Short mmCIF file of C-alpha atoms in Angstrom, two decimals:
data_model
loop_
_atom_site.label_atom_id
_atom_site.label_comp_id
_atom_site.label_asym_id
_atom_site.label_seq_id
_atom_site.Cartn_x
_atom_site.Cartn_y
_atom_site.Cartn_z
CA MET H 1 -61.15 28.32 30.54
CA PRO H 2 -59.19 31.22 29.04
CA THR H 3 -60.68 32.84 25.97
CA THR H 4 -58.93 33.61 22.73
CA GLU H 5 -57.28 37.00 22.98
CA THR H 6 -55.64 37.27 19.57
CA ASP H 7 -56.38 36.20 16.00
CA LEU H 8 -53.71 36.04 13.32
CA THR H 9 -53.79 35.12 9.65
CA THR H 10 -50.77 33.92 7.70
CA ASP H 11 -49.71 31.91 4.67
CA VAL H 12 -47.88 29.23 6.65
CA LEU H 13 -48.19 28.26 10.30
CA VAL H 14 -45.26 26.25 11.66
CA VAL H 15 -46.07 24.73 15.04
CA GLY H 16 -42.90 23.77 16.89
CA GLY H 17 -39.64 25.70 16.86
CA GLY H 18 -37.26 22.75 16.85
CA LEU H 19 -34.78 22.12 14.08
CA GLY H 20 -37.48 21.16 11.59
CA GLY H 21 -39.58 24.18 12.49
CA VAL H 22 -36.75 26.68 12.22
CA ALA H 23 -35.67 25.19 8.88
CA ALA H 24 -39.25 25.37 7.59
CA ALA H 25 -39.63 28.99 8.63
CA LEU H 26 -36.35 29.96 6.97
CA ALA H 27 -37.21 28.22 3.71
CA ALA H 28 -40.75 29.61 3.49
CA THR H 29 -39.92 33.19 4.43
CA GLU H 30 -36.96 33.35 2.08
CA ARG H 31 -39.42 32.47 -0.71
CA GLY H 32 -41.59 35.42 0.36
CA ALA H 33 -44.27 33.61 2.34
CA ARG H 34 -45.68 35.03 5.55
CA VAL H 35 -45.00 32.64 8.41
CA VAL H 36 -45.99 32.26 12.04
CA LEU H 37 -43.57 30.05 13.98
CA THR H 38 -44.38 28.86 17.50
CA GLU H 39 -42.32 27.38 20.32
CA GLU H 40 -43.27 26.08 23.76
CA HIS H 41 -39.88 26.30 25.48
CA PRO H 42 -37.59 29.28 26.14
CA TRP H 43 -35.16 28.31 23.35
CA ILE H 44 -35.81 27.52 19.72
CA GLY H 45 -33.80 24.63 18.30
CA GLY H 46 -35.38 21.56 19.89
CA GLN H 47 -33.07 18.57 20.22
CA LEU H 48 -30.00 20.72 19.51
CA THR H 49 -30.76 23.31 22.21
CA SER H 50 -33.67 23.05 24.66
CA GLN H 51 -33.16 19.27 24.83
CA GLY H 52 -29.38 19.60 25.04
CA VAL H 53 -28.40 16.89 22.55
CA PRO H 54 -25.21 17.45 20.53
CA PRO H 55 -25.88 16.73 16.85
CA ASP H 56 -25.94 13.07 15.86
CA GLU H 57 -24.60 13.04 12.30
CA HIS H 58 -23.12 10.73 9.68
CA PRO H 59 -19.35 10.47 9.12
CA TRP H 60 -19.31 12.56 5.89
CA VAL H 61 -21.10 15.60 7.31
CA GLU H 62 -18.10 17.88 6.78
CA ASP H 63 -18.14 17.26 3.02
CA PHE H 64 -21.62 16.27 1.83
CA GLY H 65 -24.96 14.78 2.82
CA VAL H 66 -26.65 17.79 4.49
CA THR H 67 -28.46 20.87 3.20
CA ARG H 68 -26.71 24.18 2.64
CA ARG H 69 -28.73 25.80 5.42
CA TYR H 70 -27.89 23.03 7.89
CA ARG H 71 -24.23 23.51 7.01
CA ALA H 72 -24.69 27.22 7.74
CA VAL H 73 -25.84 26.34 11.25
CA ARG H 74 -22.73 24.24 11.83
CA ASP H 75 -20.47 26.95 10.36
CA GLY H 76 -22.21 29.55 12.51
CA VAL H 77 -21.52 27.60 15.71
CA ARG H 78 -17.84 27.32 14.88
CA ASP H 79 -17.70 31.00 13.95
CA VAL H 80 -18.96 31.98 17.41
CA TYR H 81 -16.22 29.98 19.09
CA ARG H 82 -13.55 31.43 16.80
CA ARG H 83 -14.71 35.03 17.28
CA ARG H 84 -15.65 35.01 20.94
CA TYR H 85 -13.78 32.24 22.76
CA PRO H 86 -10.09 32.13 23.78
CA LEU H 87 -9.20 29.12 21.66
CA THR H 88 -5.67 27.86 21.45
CA ALA H 89 -3.93 28.55 18.16
CA ALA H 90 -4.13 24.88 17.23
CA ALA H 91 -7.87 24.67 17.91
CA ARG H 92 -8.58 27.93 16.08
CA ALA H 93 -6.74 26.69 13.01
CA ARG H 94 -8.84 23.55 12.67
CA GLU H 95 -11.48 23.77 9.96
CA ASP H 96 -13.32 20.92 11.69
CA LEU H 97 -13.21 22.56 15.13
CA ASN H 98 -15.06 20.41 17.68
CA PRO H 99 -15.35 22.65 20.78
CA GLY H 100 -16.19 19.81 23.14
CA ALA H 101 -13.97 17.18 21.52
CA GLY H 102 -16.81 14.76 22.16
CA TRP H 103 -16.75 11.36 20.53
CA VAL H 104 -20.43 11.30 19.62
CA SER H 105 -20.28 14.12 17.08
CA LYS H 106 -17.83 16.14 15.02
CA LEU H 107 -19.45 19.26 16.48
CA CYS H 108 -20.12 18.95 20.20
CA HIS H 109 -20.92 22.39 21.60
CA GLU H 110 -22.86 24.30 24.23
CA PRO H 111 -26.59 24.48 23.43
CA ARG H 112 -26.81 28.24 23.98
CA VAL H 113 -24.36 28.89 21.16
CA ALA H 114 -26.68 27.18 18.69
CA VAL H 115 -29.64 29.18 20.01
CA GLY H 116 -27.86 32.39 19.09
CA VAL H 117 -26.97 31.11 15.63
CA LEU H 118 -30.55 30.05 14.88
CA GLU H 119 -32.00 33.31 16.18
CA GLU H 120 -29.56 35.27 14.03
CA MET H 121 -30.58 33.29 10.95
CA LEU H 122 -34.22 34.24 11.57
CA LEU H 123 -33.54 37.95 12.11
CA PRO H 124 -34.01 39.17 8.49
CA ALA H 125 -37.42 37.49 8.22
CA ARG H 126 -38.52 38.91 11.57
CA ALA H 127 -37.28 42.38 10.68
CA SER H 128 -39.15 42.33 7.36
CA GLY H 129 -42.37 41.28 9.06
CA ARG H 130 -42.60 38.04 7.10
CA LEU H 131 -41.96 36.01 10.27
CA THR H 132 -43.85 36.22 13.55
CA LEU H 133 -42.46 34.14 16.41
CA LEU H 134 -44.97 33.19 19.10
CA GLU H 135 -42.99 32.10 22.13
CA ARG H 136 -43.95 29.92 25.11
CA VAL H 137 -47.13 28.56 23.51
CA ARG H 138 -48.40 25.07 22.73
CA PRO H 139 -51.25 23.88 20.46
CA VAL H 140 -54.49 22.99 22.23
CA ALA H 141 -57.18 22.96 19.52
CA ALA H 142 -57.71 23.07 15.79
CA ASP H 143 -60.50 24.10 13.44
CA THR H 144 -60.92 21.80 10.46
CA ASP H 145 -63.20 21.62 7.44
CA GLY H 146 -63.21 18.05 6.19
CA ASP H 147 -59.61 17.21 5.29
CA THR H 148 -58.46 20.84 5.51
CA VAL H 149 -57.02 22.49 8.61
CA ARG H 150 -58.33 26.05 8.82
CA ALA H 151 -56.80 27.26 12.08
CA VAL H 152 -54.89 26.21 15.18
CA THR H 153 -55.36 27.61 18.67
CA LEU H 154 -52.27 28.03 20.81
CA GLU H 155 -52.18 28.53 24.56
CA SER H 156 -49.53 30.32 26.57
CA VAL H 157 -47.76 28.03 29.04
CA LEU H 158 -47.16 31.12 31.18
CA ASP H 159 -50.58 32.74 31.59
CA GLY H 160 -53.07 30.62 29.66
CA SER H 161 -53.91 33.31 27.11
CA ARG H 162 -54.82 32.01 23.67
CA THR H 163 -54.03 32.91 20.07
CA THR H 164 -55.78 31.43 17.05
CA VAL H 165 -53.83 31.37 13.81
CA THR H 166 -55.61 30.88 10.48
CA ALA H 167 -53.26 29.66 7.76
CA GLY H 168 -53.25 28.30 4.24
CA TYR H 169 -50.72 25.65 5.24
CA VAL H 170 -50.04 24.13 8.65
CA LEU H 171 -46.73 22.40 9.38
CA ASP H 172 -46.44 20.07 12.36
CA ALA H 173 -42.87 20.48 13.59
CA THR H 174 -43.63 19.52 17.18
CA GLU H 175 -41.52 16.94 18.97
CA THR H 176 -44.30 14.38 19.29
CA GLY H 177 -46.70 15.19 16.44
CA GLU H 178 -49.07 17.16 18.67
CA LEU H 179 -51.15 18.52 15.80
CA LEU H 180 -52.08 15.11 14.46
CA PRO H 181 -54.78 14.21 17.01
CA LEU H 182 -55.96 17.82 17.21
CA THR H 183 -56.56 18.01 13.45
CA GLY H 184 -57.90 14.50 12.96
CA THR H 185 -54.90 13.59 10.81
CA ALA H 186 -54.45 9.82 10.73
CA TYR H 187 -51.31 8.68 12.56
CA VAL H 188 -49.59 5.73 14.16
CA THR H 189 -47.56 5.30 17.33
CA GLY H 190 -45.21 2.62 18.56
CA PHE H 191 -44.44 -0.67 16.88
CA GLU H 192 -46.41 -1.63 13.77
CA SER H 193 -47.12 -5.31 13.08
CA ARG H 194 -45.10 -7.42 10.68
CA GLU H 195 -48.28 -7.99 8.68
CA ALA H 196 -48.78 -4.23 8.24
CA THR H 197 -45.21 -3.33 7.24
CA GLY H 198 -43.54 -6.54 6.11
CA GLU H 199 -40.56 -5.71 8.32
CA PRO H 200 -38.57 -8.72 9.54
CA SER H 201 -37.88 -7.05 12.92
CA ALA H 202 -41.50 -6.08 13.59
CA PRO H 203 -43.67 -8.04 16.05
CA ALA H 204 -46.55 -10.24 14.96
CA THR H 205 -49.10 -7.81 16.38
CA ALA H 206 -49.04 -4.02 16.59
CA GLN H 207 -47.88 -2.42 19.86
CA PRO H 208 -49.00 1.22 19.70
CA GLN H 209 -47.84 1.99 23.25
CA ASN H 210 -44.37 0.51 22.69
CA VAL H 211 -42.33 3.69 22.17
CA GLN H 212 -38.63 4.46 22.43
CA ALA H 213 -37.23 5.90 25.64
CA LEU H 214 -37.16 9.62 26.22
CA SER H 215 -34.39 11.34 28.17
CA VAL H 216 -33.98 14.48 30.25
CA CYS H 217 -30.38 15.57 29.74
CA PHE H 218 -28.16 17.73 31.94
CA ALA H 219 -24.68 19.23 31.97
CA VAL H 220 -22.06 18.87 34.69
CA GLU H 221 -18.54 19.96 35.49
CA HIS H 222 -16.14 18.57 38.08
CA THR H 223 -14.64 21.00 40.54
CA ASP H 224 -13.44 21.34 44.12
CA GLY H 225 -15.91 21.08 46.96
CA ASP H 226 -19.02 19.05 47.69
CA HIS H 227 -21.86 19.84 45.29
CA THR H 228 -24.09 16.91 46.15
CA ILE H 229 -27.73 17.66 45.43
CA ASP H 230 -30.58 16.83 47.80
CA ARG H 231 -31.60 13.19 47.67
CA PRO H 232 -34.22 12.96 44.88
CA GLU H 233 -37.74 11.97 45.92
CA ARG H 234 -37.72 8.86 43.72
CA TYR H 235 -34.16 7.81 44.48
CA ASP H 236 -35.14 4.69 46.39
CA PHE H 237 -37.04 3.40 43.37
CA TRP H 238 -34.55 4.35 40.67
CA SER H 239 -31.47 3.24 42.62
CA SER H 240 -32.88 -0.29 42.90
CA TYR H 241 -34.48 -0.52 39.44
CA ARG H 242 -33.17 -3.42 37.34
CA PRO H 243 -34.75 -3.27 33.87
CA GLY H 244 -34.89 -6.38 31.72
CA PRO H 245 -32.33 -5.22 29.12
CA TRP H 246 -29.80 -4.71 31.94
CA ASN H 247 -29.62 -8.46 32.61
CA GLY H 248 -30.00 -8.13 36.36
CA GLU H 249 -27.73 -5.10 36.82
CA ARG H 250 -28.97 -1.88 38.38
CA MET H 251 -29.81 0.84 35.87
CA LEU H 252 -28.00 3.43 37.99
CA SER H 253 -24.50 2.11 37.41
CA TRP H 254 -21.70 2.13 34.90
CA HIS H 255 -23.21 -1.05 33.45
CA ALA H 256 -25.41 -0.89 30.37
CA PRO H 257 -26.12 -3.03 27.31
CA ASN H 258 -23.87 -2.56 24.32
CA PRO H 259 -26.47 -1.35 21.76
CA ARG H 260 -24.82 -3.26 18.92
CA THR H 261 -24.07 -6.60 20.62
CA LEU H 262 -26.53 -6.46 23.58
CA ASP H 263 -23.75 -7.75 25.84
CA MET H 264 -23.46 -5.96 29.16
CA ASP H 265 -20.60 -3.46 29.05
CA VAL H 266 -19.00 -1.51 31.85
CA ARG H 267 -18.24 2.07 30.88
CA SER H 268 -15.57 4.14 32.54
CA PHE H 269 -16.03 7.61 33.97
CA THR H 270 -13.05 9.90 34.41
CA PRO H 271 -13.79 13.63 34.71
CA ASP H 272 -11.27 15.98 33.09
CA PRO H 273 -9.09 13.11 31.87
CA GLY H 274 -6.46 15.36 30.31
CA ASP H 275 -6.78 13.54 27.00
CA ASP H 276 -5.56 14.98 23.73
CA ALA H 277 -8.67 16.80 22.56
CA GLY H 278 -7.14 17.41 19.17
CA ALA H 279 -6.76 13.68 18.59
CA VAL H 280 -10.47 12.90 18.98
CA VAL H 281 -11.92 11.49 15.76
CA ALA H 282 -15.70 11.49 16.10
CA ASP H 283 -16.79 8.83 13.63
CA GLN H 284 -19.33 6.34 14.88
CA SER H 285 -18.77 4.16 11.83
CA ARG H 286 -15.36 3.41 13.38
CA ASN H 287 -15.93 3.79 17.11
CA PRO H 288 -19.15 4.40 19.08
CA GLY H 289 -17.03 6.53 21.41
CA ASP H 290 -18.85 5.73 24.64
CA GLY H 291 -16.00 3.98 26.47
CA ASN H 292 -15.41 6.95 28.79
CA LEU H 293 -18.78 8.53 29.42
CA TRP H 294 -17.17 11.85 30.31
CA THR H 295 -15.73 12.40 26.84
CA PHE H 296 -18.60 10.72 24.97
CA ARG H 297 -20.83 13.84 24.83
CA ARG H 298 -18.41 16.41 26.22
CA ILE H 299 -19.49 19.86 25.00
CA LEU H 300 -16.55 21.98 26.19
CA ALA H 301 -12.98 20.65 26.36
CA ARG H 302 -10.86 22.99 28.45
CA ASP H 303 -7.60 22.00 26.75
CA GLN H 304 -8.79 23.56 23.48
CA PHE H 305 -8.85 26.97 25.15
CA GLU H 306 -6.13 29.17 26.55
CA PRO H 307 -4.79 28.01 29.94
CA GLY H 308 -6.98 29.24 32.78
CA ALA H 309 -9.93 30.15 30.57
CA PHE H 310 -11.99 27.27 31.97
CA ALA H 311 -11.42 25.34 35.19
CA GLY H 312 -12.50 22.09 33.57
CA ASP H 313 -14.52 20.38 30.89
CA VAL H 314 -18.30 20.44 30.61
CA CYS H 315 -19.94 17.04 30.13
CA LEU H 316 -23.43 16.54 28.70
CA VAL H 317 -25.17 13.56 30.28
CA ASN H 318 -27.26 11.63 27.76
CA TRP H 319 -26.45 8.03 28.59
CA PRO H 320 -28.35 4.73 28.85
CA ALA H 321 -28.88 5.23 32.58
CA ILE H 322 -31.21 8.21 32.02
CA ASP H 323 -33.36 6.59 29.33
CA TYR H 324 -36.93 6.66 30.62
CA PHE H 325 -38.99 3.76 29.28
CA LEU H 326 -41.15 2.95 32.26
CA GLU H 327 -44.37 4.30 30.71
CA PRO H 328 -45.33 5.94 27.38
CA VAL H 329 -46.22 9.63 27.26
CA LEU H 330 -48.15 9.65 23.96
CA ASP H 331 -51.94 9.72 23.84
CA VAL H 332 -52.40 9.91 27.58
CA PRO H 333 -54.11 12.73 29.52
CA ARG H 334 -51.97 15.84 29.86
CA ASP H 335 -51.57 15.45 33.63
CA VAL H 336 -50.37 11.87 33.15
CA GLU H 337 -47.91 12.94 30.46
CA LEU H 338 -46.46 15.64 32.71
CA ALA H 339 -46.25 13.25 35.66
CA ARG H 340 -44.29 10.72 33.60
CA ILE H 341 -41.93 13.38 32.31
CA GLU H 342 -41.41 14.44 35.91
CA ASP H 343 -40.55 10.82 36.69
CA ALA H 344 -37.97 10.97 33.88
CA ARG H 345 -36.56 14.09 35.53
CA GLN H 346 -36.37 12.18 38.79
CA LEU H 347 -34.43 9.45 37.00
CA SER H 348 -31.90 11.99 35.71
CA LEU H 349 -31.50 13.58 39.15
CA SER H 350 -31.17 10.12 40.69
CA MET H 351 -28.36 9.27 38.29
CA LEU H 352 -26.55 12.46 39.25
CA TYR H 353 -27.05 11.77 42.96
CA TRP H 354 -25.76 8.21 42.50
CA MET H 355 -22.67 9.55 40.71
CA GLN H 356 -22.05 12.07 43.49
CA THR H 357 -22.51 9.60 46.34
CA GLU H 358 -22.16 5.95 45.31
CA ALA H 359 -20.45 5.60 41.94
CA PRO H 360 -17.21 3.59 41.99
CA ARG H 361 -14.15 5.68 41.15
CA PRO H 362 -11.00 4.57 39.34
CA ASP H 363 -9.02 5.11 42.56
CA GLY H 364 -11.17 2.57 44.41
CA GLY H 365 -13.27 5.11 46.29
CA THR H 366 -16.93 5.91 45.82
CA GLY H 367 -18.76 9.03 44.73
CA PHE H 368 -17.83 12.16 42.83
CA PRO H 369 -19.11 14.97 45.12
CA GLY H 370 -17.25 17.48 42.95
CA LEU H 371 -19.74 16.99 40.12
CA ARG H 372 -21.70 20.21 39.81
CA LEU H 373 -24.76 20.90 37.69
CA ARG H 374 -24.46 23.73 35.16
CA PRO H 375 -27.90 25.36 35.01
CA ASP H 376 -26.45 28.23 32.99
CA VAL H 377 -25.45 25.81 30.24
CA MET H 378 -28.98 24.37 30.04
CA GLY H 379 -30.79 27.69 30.43
CA THR H 380 -32.73 26.51 33.48
CA THR H 381 -32.75 27.03 37.23
CA ASP H 382 -32.53 23.36 38.19
CA GLY H 383 -29.79 22.30 35.75
CA LEU H 384 -31.90 19.86 33.77
CA ALA H 385 -32.70 20.46 30.10
CA GLN H 386 -35.65 22.70 29.33
CA ALA H 387 -37.42 19.89 27.48
CA ALA H 388 -37.39 16.12 27.35
CA TYR H 389 -35.61 14.56 24.39
CA HIS H 390 -38.33 12.57 22.63
CA ARG H 391 -36.78 10.05 20.28
CA GLU H 392 -40.15 8.96 18.96
CA GLY H 393 -43.56 10.57 18.68
CA ARG H 394 -46.68 10.24 16.56
CA ARG H 395 -46.07 9.59 12.85
CA ILE H 396 -48.45 10.43 10.03
CA ARG H 397 -50.11 7.73 7.97
CA ALA H 398 -48.31 8.91 4.90
CA VAL H 399 -48.57 8.65 1.15
CA THR H 400 -45.18 6.90 1.38
CA THR H 401 -43.98 5.01 4.45
CA VAL H 402 -40.31 4.07 4.68
CA THR H 403 -39.85 0.60 6.15
CA GLU H 404 -36.97 -1.53 7.34
CA ASN H 405 -37.00 -3.19 3.92
CA ASP H 406 -36.08 0.15 2.33
CA VAL H 407 -33.00 1.00 4.41
CA SER H 408 -31.67 -1.97 6.39
CA TYR H 409 -28.30 -3.23 5.20
CA ALA H 410 -29.29 -6.74 6.25
CA VAL H 411 -32.17 -6.53 3.78
CA ARG H 412 -30.76 -4.29 1.05
CA GLY H 413 -27.12 -5.33 1.02
CA ASP H 414 -25.03 -3.78 -1.73
CA ARG H 415 -28.14 -2.69 -3.65
CA GLY H 416 -28.32 0.32 -1.39
CA ALA H 417 -31.46 1.92 0.01
CA THR H 418 -34.66 2.27 -1.98
CA ARG H 419 -34.35 5.00 -4.58
CA TYR H 420 -37.31 7.36 -4.74
CA GLU H 421 -38.33 9.33 -7.81
CA ASP H 422 -39.74 11.93 -5.43
CA SER H 423 -36.60 12.22 -3.28
CA VAL H 424 -36.29 15.59 -1.55
CA GLY H 425 -33.26 14.93 0.64
CA VAL H 426 -30.79 12.44 2.01
CA GLY H 427 -29.78 11.10 5.39
CA MET H 428 -27.72 8.45 7.07
CA TYR H 429 -27.57 6.92 10.52
CA ARG H 430 -27.70 3.42 11.88
CA ILE H 431 -31.13 2.04 12.74
CA ASP H 432 -30.75 3.07 16.37
CA LEU H 433 -33.63 2.19 18.67
CA HIS H 434 -33.25 2.65 22.42
CA PRO H 435 -35.05 0.41 24.95
CA SER H 436 -38.78 0.96 24.75
CA THR H 437 -41.87 1.07 26.91
CA GLY H 438 -42.81 -2.44 25.79
CA GLY H 439 -39.74 -3.91 27.49
CA ASP H 440 -37.66 -4.31 24.33
CA THR H 441 -33.91 -3.82 24.35
CA TYR H 442 -31.83 -1.94 21.79
CA ILE H 443 -32.07 -2.46 18.06
CA ASP H 444 -28.87 -0.96 16.64
CA VAL H 445 -28.03 -2.35 13.21
CA PRO H 446 -26.46 -1.03 9.99
CA SER H 447 -28.51 0.92 7.49
CA THR H 448 -27.58 2.18 4.05
CA PRO H 449 -27.39 5.85 2.97
CA PHE H 450 -31.04 6.70 2.33
CA GLU H 451 -33.28 9.23 0.63
CA ILE H 452 -36.24 11.19 1.98
CA PRO H 453 -39.31 10.71 -0.24
CA LEU H 454 -41.68 13.65 -0.59
CA GLY H 455 -44.56 11.24 -0.01
CA ALA H 456 -43.32 10.69 3.56
CA LEU H 457 -44.20 14.32 4.38
CA LEU H 458 -47.76 14.04 3.06
CA PRO H 459 -50.64 12.65 5.14
CA GLU H 460 -52.89 10.19 3.36
CA ARG H 461 -55.92 12.49 3.64
CA THR H 462 -55.25 15.88 5.21
CA THR H 463 -54.63 18.24 2.31
CA ASN H 464 -52.79 21.22 3.82
CA LEU H 465 -50.93 19.78 6.82
CA LEU H 466 -47.33 18.71 6.31
CA ALA H 467 -45.05 16.70 8.57
CA ALA H 468 -42.01 18.87 9.26
CA ALA H 469 -39.95 17.01 11.86
CA LYS H 470 -39.70 13.44 13.19
CA ASN H 471 -43.38 12.76 12.46
CA ILE H 472 -42.94 11.76 8.81
CA GLY H 473 -43.97 8.46 7.25
CA THR H 474 -41.52 6.13 8.93
CA THR H 475 -42.15 3.07 11.05
CA HIS H 476 -41.09 2.48 14.64
CA ILE H 477 -37.98 0.82 13.19
CA THR H 478 -37.01 3.36 10.52
CA ASN H 479 -37.72 6.24 12.87
CA GLY H 480 -34.50 5.00 14.46
CA CYS H 481 -32.42 6.32 11.55
CA TYR H 482 -34.62 9.23 10.33
CA ARG H 483 -34.93 10.97 13.71
CA LEU H 484 -31.52 12.63 13.91
CA HIS H 485 -30.63 16.32 13.64
CA PRO H 486 -29.69 16.75 9.94
CA VAL H 487 -32.63 14.66 8.70
CA GLU H 488 -35.12 16.56 10.85
CA TRP H 489 -33.69 19.81 9.47
CA ASN H 490 -33.91 18.54 5.87
CA VAL H 491 -37.54 17.46 6.38
CA GLY H 492 -38.50 20.82 7.83
CA GLU H 493 -36.68 22.77 5.16
CA VAL H 494 -38.48 20.84 2.40
CA ALA H 495 -41.84 21.28 4.13
CA GLY H 496 -41.29 25.04 4.22
CA HIS H 497 -40.29 25.09 0.56
CA LEU H 498 -43.28 22.99 -0.41
CA ALA H 499 -45.79 25.16 1.46
CA ALA H 500 -44.44 28.31 -0.17
CA PHE H 501 -44.24 26.60 -3.57
CA CYS H 502 -47.90 25.58 -3.33
CA THR H 503 -48.92 29.05 -2.16
CA GLU H 504 -47.15 30.64 -5.13
CA ARG H 505 -48.62 28.25 -7.71
CA GLY H 506 -52.06 27.70 -6.29
CA VAL H 507 -51.63 23.91 -6.13
CA ARG H 508 -51.83 21.37 -3.33
CA PRO H 509 -48.94 19.27 -1.98
CA HIS H 510 -50.54 16.05 -3.21
CA ASP H 511 -50.69 17.57 -6.72
CA VAL H 512 -46.95 18.23 -6.59
CA HIS H 513 -46.33 14.63 -5.62
CA ALA H 514 -48.63 13.24 -8.31
CA LYS H 515 -47.67 15.43 -11.27
CA PRO H 516 -44.17 14.85 -12.72
CA ASP H 517 -43.79 18.40 -14.03
CA LEU H 518 -44.59 20.00 -10.67
CA LEU H 519 -42.40 17.49 -8.83
CA ALA H 520 -39.49 18.20 -11.18
CA ASP H 521 -39.92 21.95 -10.65
CA LEU H 522 -39.90 21.56 -6.86
CA GLN H 523 -36.87 19.27 -6.92
CA GLY H 524 -35.01 21.69 -9.18
CA GLU H 525 -35.71 24.55 -6.79
CA LEU H 526 -34.61 22.45 -3.82
CA VAL H 527 -31.32 21.59 -5.49
CA ALA H 528 -30.77 25.26 -6.34
CA ALA H 529 -31.35 26.08 -2.66
CA GLY H 530 -28.69 23.60 -1.58
CA VAL H 531 -30.78 20.54 -0.76
CA GLU H 532 -29.03 17.33 -1.81
CA ILE H 533 -31.61 14.87 -3.13
CA ARG H 534 -29.18 12.09 -4.16
CA TRP H 535 -26.16 10.73 -2.34
CA ALA H 536 -22.69 11.69 -3.50
CA ASP H 537 -20.10 8.98 -4.03
CA GLY H 538 -18.27 7.90 -0.89
CA ALA H 539 -21.16 7.16 1.47
CA HIS H 540 -21.41 3.59 2.69
CA PRO H 541 -23.29 1.48 5.25
CA TYR H 542 -22.09 1.30 8.85
#
């Protein structure tokens, strides 16, 4: 076993450099705290970058409902395209520029652009010495004293060397809540029982291994020539796999369940369709946008750039056919986890190979051999995303747990979501659950614009560990609407503020939650920093 080579001490340790982690580091360092931020993969940014997922956002994102810092990320992405890319005059003039003209989001873009924006936002803190970024490391151990986390040991994924970081506050911003088992922080996984949560959509008994699908995304273009990849090792299995939710159809096909009706739909696939990119209105409250899979998550639309600048569009593949729900990857031995993620990679490669060789074309032929992987877009050598997109991980047993009864439109109706006195942010997305490892199909139903309670960031017992990403106090069901990009950012930003606030005042997070004067002070500072803690008029269920 490698020995610890380095010891560091800091005010705040943020483990995980995804959206929540970056937001936490920004908030804490701008308040003057010393922060160590860690990341396992080559890019910071998590689901927006290393996982390759264009931002899933609510329809009002251009006007309200996100934090000022999150808006700065979005503005920064558009600024890069305006300054550095040969946009057409019409595209450049659009305040709501959507570089990919994708239907899933009002801001579909190349992942690498966001990496640069996030790194630039962190530069002042790194230059001042307040922020240390430990790259290509993952947590492997923790030192605790009762309900207090003293230190976390991180191991390099490149050479096995170790660094132990002692910190006053530890923020878990990992994709799957990796610190929770290491620190002895109580947590849950999978589906809770109806008896435990009171949720009408929950099962009678708990199903801790029943977790949403993960996906390994990739980017493709369509060009001249034959770019067919080698036949994937697991192609025979995946090409014949017929999961229950597919009602007898093969998973590798244009068939997939409609998440909202559960009827089997047939999607179309037309590369470089020559559509009017400027006419795309990405608003999932009106149109899910997945009719043509090519334009659904398109991240570069050639017609928005000067003629000849790009040979074609770039399409990001994150579709039902690459959802891996064969086996869970939480709370299994590391070698098993990696083997199952490799199987998910095989599924993604199998889908590409099927598209290149067998997929029915609109002209009556089969196969699109001109589909070519874009490793440069994903920042990898094989063309797949650097990291798996985990929709669901471990969740803390929290002071406050948000349930279906707090946000579901079917339950709440026109009363709106539960209003929290300790609200520290807002969010909105449908309750969107993908097929899961327990064999369940989609749950995709309306929610109401909701708040983020401070108590959802606080573990029941652990005193100085904060949830800073998708691991907050939600259930399997409400994770489906709290897991998206702007909510993860808001959670992380608040966690960073709270850790610095507690460091400054010599109080504990649970004190802030319990004492009205401290809570009011924190909320006032959040609002001053551009965190919206109540919904503006105009938001509605969808």
